[in-house]
Tab-separated table of C-alpha atoms in Angstrom:
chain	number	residue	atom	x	y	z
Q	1	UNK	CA	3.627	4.006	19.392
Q	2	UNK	CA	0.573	6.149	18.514
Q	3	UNK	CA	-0.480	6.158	15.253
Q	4	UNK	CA	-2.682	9.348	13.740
Q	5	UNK	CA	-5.924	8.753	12.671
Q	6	UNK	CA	-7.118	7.865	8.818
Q	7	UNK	CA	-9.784	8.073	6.462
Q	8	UNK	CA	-11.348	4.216	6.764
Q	9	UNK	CA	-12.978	2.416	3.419
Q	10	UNK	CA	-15.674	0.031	4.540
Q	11	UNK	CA	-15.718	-3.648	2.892
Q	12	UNK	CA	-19.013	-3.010	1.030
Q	13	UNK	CA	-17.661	0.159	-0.525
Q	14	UNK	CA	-18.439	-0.098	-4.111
Q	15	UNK	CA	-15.997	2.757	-5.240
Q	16	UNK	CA	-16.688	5.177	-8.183
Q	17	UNK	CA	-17.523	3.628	-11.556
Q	18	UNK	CA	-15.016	3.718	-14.181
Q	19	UNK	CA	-16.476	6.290	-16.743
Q	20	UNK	CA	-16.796	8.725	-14.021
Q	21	UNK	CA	-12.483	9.277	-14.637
Q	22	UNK	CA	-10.226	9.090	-17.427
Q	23	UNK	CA	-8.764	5.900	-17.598
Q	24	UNK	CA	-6.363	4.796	-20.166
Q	25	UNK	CA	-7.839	3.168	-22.893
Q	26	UNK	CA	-5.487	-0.364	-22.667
Q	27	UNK	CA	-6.707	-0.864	-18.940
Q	28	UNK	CA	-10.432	0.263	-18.654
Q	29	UNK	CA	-11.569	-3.735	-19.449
Q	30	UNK	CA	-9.034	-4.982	-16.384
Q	31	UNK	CA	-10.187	-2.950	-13.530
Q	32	UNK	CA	-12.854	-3.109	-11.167
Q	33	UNK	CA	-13.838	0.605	-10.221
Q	34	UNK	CA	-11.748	3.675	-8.567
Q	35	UNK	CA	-11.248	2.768	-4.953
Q	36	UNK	CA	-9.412	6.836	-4.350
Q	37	UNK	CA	-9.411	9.340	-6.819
Q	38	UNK	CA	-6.414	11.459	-7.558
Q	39	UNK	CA	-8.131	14.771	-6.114
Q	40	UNK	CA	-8.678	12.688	-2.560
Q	41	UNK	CA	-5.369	11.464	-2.353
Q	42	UNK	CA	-4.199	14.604	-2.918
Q	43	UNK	CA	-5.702	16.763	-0.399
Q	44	UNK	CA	-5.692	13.810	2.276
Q	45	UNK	CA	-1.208	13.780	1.174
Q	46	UNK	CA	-1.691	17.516	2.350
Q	47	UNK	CA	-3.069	17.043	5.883
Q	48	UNK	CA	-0.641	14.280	6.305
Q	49	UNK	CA	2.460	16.805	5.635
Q	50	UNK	CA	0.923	19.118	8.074
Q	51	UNK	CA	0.660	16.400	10.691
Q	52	UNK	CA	4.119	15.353	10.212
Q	53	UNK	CA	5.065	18.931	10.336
Q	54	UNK	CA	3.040	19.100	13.748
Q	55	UNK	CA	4.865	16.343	15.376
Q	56	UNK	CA	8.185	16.215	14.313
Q	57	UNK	CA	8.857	20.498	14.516
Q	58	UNK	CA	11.691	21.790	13.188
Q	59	UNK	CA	14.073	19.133	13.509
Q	60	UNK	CA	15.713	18.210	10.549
Q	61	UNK	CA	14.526	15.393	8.724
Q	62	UNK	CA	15.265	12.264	6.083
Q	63	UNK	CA	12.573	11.359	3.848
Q	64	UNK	CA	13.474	7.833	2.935
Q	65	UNK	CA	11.110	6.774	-0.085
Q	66	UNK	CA	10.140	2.584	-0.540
Q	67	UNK	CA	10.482	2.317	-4.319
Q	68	UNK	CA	9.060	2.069	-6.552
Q	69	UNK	CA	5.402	2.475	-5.501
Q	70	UNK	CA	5.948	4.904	-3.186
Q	71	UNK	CA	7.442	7.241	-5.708
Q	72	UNK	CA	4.570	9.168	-6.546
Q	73	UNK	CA	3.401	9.144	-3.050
Q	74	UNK	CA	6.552	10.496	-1.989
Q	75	UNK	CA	7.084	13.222	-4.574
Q	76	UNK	CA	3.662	14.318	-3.416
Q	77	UNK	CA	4.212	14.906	0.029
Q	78	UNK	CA	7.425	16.233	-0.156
Q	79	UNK	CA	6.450	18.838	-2.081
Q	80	UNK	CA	4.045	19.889	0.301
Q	81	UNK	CA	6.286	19.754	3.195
Q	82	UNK	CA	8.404	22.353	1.276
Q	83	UNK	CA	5.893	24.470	0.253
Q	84	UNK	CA	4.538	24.899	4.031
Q	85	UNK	CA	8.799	25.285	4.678
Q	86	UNK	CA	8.070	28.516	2.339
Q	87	UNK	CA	5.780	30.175	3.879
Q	88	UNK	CA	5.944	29.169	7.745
Q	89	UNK	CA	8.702	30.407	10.125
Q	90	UNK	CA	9.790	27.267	11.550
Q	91	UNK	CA	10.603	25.256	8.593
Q	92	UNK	CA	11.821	21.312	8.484
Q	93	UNK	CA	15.552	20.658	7.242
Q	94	UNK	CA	15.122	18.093	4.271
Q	95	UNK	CA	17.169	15.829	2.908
Q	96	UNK	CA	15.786	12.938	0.739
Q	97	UNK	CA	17.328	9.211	0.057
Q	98	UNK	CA	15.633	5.789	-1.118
Q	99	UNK	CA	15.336	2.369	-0.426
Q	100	UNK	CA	13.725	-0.572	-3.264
Q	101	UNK	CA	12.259	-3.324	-1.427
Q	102	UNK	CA	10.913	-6.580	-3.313
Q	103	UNK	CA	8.280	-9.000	-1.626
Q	104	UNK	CA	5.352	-9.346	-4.495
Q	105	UNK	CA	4.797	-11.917	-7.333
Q	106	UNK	CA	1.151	-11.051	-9.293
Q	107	UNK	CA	-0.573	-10.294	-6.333
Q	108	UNK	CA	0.714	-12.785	-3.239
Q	109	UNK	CA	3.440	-11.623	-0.716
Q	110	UNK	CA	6.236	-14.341	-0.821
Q	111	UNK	CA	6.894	-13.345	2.332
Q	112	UNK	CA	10.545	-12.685	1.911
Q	113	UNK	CA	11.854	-9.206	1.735
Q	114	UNK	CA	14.008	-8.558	-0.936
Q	115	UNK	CA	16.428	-5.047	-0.889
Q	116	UNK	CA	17.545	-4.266	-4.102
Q	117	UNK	CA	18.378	-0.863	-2.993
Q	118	UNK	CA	19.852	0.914	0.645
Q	119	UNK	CA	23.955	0.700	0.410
Q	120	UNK	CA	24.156	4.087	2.043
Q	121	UNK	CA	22.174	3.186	5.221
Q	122	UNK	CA	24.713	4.128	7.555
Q	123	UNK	CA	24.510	7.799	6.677
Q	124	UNK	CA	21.060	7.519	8.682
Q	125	UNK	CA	22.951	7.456	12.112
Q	126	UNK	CA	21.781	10.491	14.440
Q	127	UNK	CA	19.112	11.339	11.498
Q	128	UNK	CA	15.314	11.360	11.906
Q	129	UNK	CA	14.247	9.634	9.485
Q	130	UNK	CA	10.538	9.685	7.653
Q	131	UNK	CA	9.806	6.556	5.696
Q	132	UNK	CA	7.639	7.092	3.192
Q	133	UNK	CA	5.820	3.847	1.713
Q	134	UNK	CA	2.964	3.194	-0.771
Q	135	UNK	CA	1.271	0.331	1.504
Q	136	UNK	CA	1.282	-1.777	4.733
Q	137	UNK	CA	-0.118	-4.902	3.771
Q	138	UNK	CA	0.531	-7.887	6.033
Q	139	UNK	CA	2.930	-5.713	7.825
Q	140	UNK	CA	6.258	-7.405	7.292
Q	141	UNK	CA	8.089	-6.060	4.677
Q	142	UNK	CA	8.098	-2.591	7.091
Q	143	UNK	CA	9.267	-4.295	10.332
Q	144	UNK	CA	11.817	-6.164	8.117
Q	145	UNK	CA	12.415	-2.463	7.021
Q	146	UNK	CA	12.657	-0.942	10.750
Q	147	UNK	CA	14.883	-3.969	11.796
Q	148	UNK	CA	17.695	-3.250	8.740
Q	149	UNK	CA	17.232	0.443	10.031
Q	150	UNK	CA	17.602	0.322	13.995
Q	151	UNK	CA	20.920	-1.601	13.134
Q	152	UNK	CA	22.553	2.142	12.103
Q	153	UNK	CA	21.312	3.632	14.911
Q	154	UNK	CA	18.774	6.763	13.630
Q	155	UNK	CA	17.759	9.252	16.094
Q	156	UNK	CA	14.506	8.504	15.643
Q	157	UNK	CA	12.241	6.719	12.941
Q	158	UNK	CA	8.586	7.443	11.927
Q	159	UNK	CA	5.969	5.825	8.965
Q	160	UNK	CA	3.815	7.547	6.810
Q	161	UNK	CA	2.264	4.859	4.661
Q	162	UNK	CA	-0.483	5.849	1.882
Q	163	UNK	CA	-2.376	2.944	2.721
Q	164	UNK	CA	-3.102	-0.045	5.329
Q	165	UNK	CA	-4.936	-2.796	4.176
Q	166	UNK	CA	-7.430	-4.726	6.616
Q	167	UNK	CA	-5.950	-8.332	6.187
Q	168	UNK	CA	-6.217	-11.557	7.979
Q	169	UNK	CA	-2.642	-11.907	7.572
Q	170	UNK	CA	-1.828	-8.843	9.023
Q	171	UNK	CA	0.893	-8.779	11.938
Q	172	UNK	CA	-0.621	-6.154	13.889
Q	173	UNK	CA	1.780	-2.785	12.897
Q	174	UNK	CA	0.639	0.257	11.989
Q	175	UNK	CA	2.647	2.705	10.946
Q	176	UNK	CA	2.533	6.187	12.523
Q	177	UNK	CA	0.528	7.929	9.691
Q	178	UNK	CA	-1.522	6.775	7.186
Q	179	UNK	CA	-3.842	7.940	4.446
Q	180	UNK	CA	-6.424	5.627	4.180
Q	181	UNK	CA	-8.006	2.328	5.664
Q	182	UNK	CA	-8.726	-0.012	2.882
Q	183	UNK	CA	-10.385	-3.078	2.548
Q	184	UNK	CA	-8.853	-6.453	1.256
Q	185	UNK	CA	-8.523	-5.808	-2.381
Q	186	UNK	CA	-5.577	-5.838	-4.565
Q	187	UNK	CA	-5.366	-2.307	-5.408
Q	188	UNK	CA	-3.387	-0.435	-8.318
Q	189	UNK	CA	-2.716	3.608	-9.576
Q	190	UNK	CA	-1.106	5.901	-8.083
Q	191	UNK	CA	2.712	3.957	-8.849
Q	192	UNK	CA	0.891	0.986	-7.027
Q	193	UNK	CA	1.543	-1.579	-10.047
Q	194	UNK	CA	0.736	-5.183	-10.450
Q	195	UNK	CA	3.628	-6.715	-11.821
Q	196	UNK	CA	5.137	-3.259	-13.195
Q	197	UNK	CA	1.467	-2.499	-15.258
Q	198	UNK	CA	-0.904	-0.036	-13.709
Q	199	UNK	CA	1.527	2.698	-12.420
Q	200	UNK	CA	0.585	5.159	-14.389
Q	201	UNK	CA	-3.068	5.038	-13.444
Q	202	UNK	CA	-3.821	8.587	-11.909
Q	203	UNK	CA	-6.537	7.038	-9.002
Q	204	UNK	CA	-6.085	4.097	-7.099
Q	205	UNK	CA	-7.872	1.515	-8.711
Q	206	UNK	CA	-9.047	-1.959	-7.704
Q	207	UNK	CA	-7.631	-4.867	-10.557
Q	208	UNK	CA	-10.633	-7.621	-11.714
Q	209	UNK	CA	-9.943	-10.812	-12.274
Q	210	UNK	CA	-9.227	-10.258	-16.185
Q	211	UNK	CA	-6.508	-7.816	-15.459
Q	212	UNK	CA	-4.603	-10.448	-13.000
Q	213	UNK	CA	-5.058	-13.004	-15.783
Q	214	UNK	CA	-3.629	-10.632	-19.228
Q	215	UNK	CA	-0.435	-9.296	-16.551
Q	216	UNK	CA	0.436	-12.157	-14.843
Q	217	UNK	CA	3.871	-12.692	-14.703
């Protein structure tokens, strides 16, 4: 599998400091700085669309969001794919469906893979299927993903991800596209949440020690 190449955030990055960006008021003492803003993520979602558009043609295809932090990311892209389906003559069948996957508490993977959502899998059979997800972290929550998958036989099955993270834990996948390389922070924004907080952040944000403690669970 060849993945596509991504925009890679050193470890020393520092970020962007806080009063640079509007922050809500009720989380600017819990974060650390802005890791992406908004206006990247949004033109780097573009030139992942056009990618995908690249390599998959004209084939129709099922964009299969990971809730719920991939919902923003998702809406995102999706509405660029059909806006280049507007105005370019060999435009991409869509069809959209969604998955909720569980493996978080505050900010450790329990390494088991809850699905909360997915009883209509088996309409994926034949499909080409996009999944769309917020973050690879260690990796295993989106092989446990592609395993519950292969079992109703798609026609074929590629990962756009937002975000990898460079972790020690990491099992080695990558997923096919990807936004950005970060570093090993626990990041927020952008529907990323930290125990449901944080999701309405516009930018993707990196959580201090002070906002772990006030929103643990």
């Amino acid at each position: 599998m060849s993945q596509s190449k991504c925009i890679k955030i050193s470890d020393d990055d520092k970020g962007y400091p806080l009063e640079m960006f509007c922050i809500p008021k009720h989380y600017e003492n819990h974060l650390s700085h802005v890791m992406i803003p908004k206006g990247l993520i949004d033109d780097r979602t573009e030139k992942l669309a056009k990618d995908i558009k690249e390599k998959l043609s004209d084939e129709p295809l099922v964009c299969l969001c990971v809730l719920k932090g991939g919902y923003k990311f998702f809406a995102d892209l999706v509405d660029h794919l059909k806006s280049m389906n507007n105005v370019q003559n060999d435009p991409i069948p869509l069809k959209v469906d969604f998955i909720r996957l569980r493996s978080y508490v505050d900010d450790k993977s329990t390494g088991d893979v809850e699905v909360i959502g997915g009883d209509a899998l088996h309409h994926l059979e034949g499909k080409n299927v996009l999944i769309v997800e917020d973050i690879v972290d260690t990796g295993k929550t989106m092989q446990y993903l592609l395993r519950k998958l292969q079992v109703h036989n798609p026609k074929s099955i590629n990962v756009v991800s937002l975000l990898v993270k460079r972790t020690p834990l990491s099992v080695g996948y990558k997923p096919d596209f990807a936004g950005f390389e970060i570093p090993n922070h626990f990041v927020i924004g952008y529907a990323l949440d930290y125990n449901e907080y944080f999701r309405d952040l516009q930018h993707v944000c990196v959580i201090n020690e002070a906002g772990k403690l006030k929103y643990a669970s």
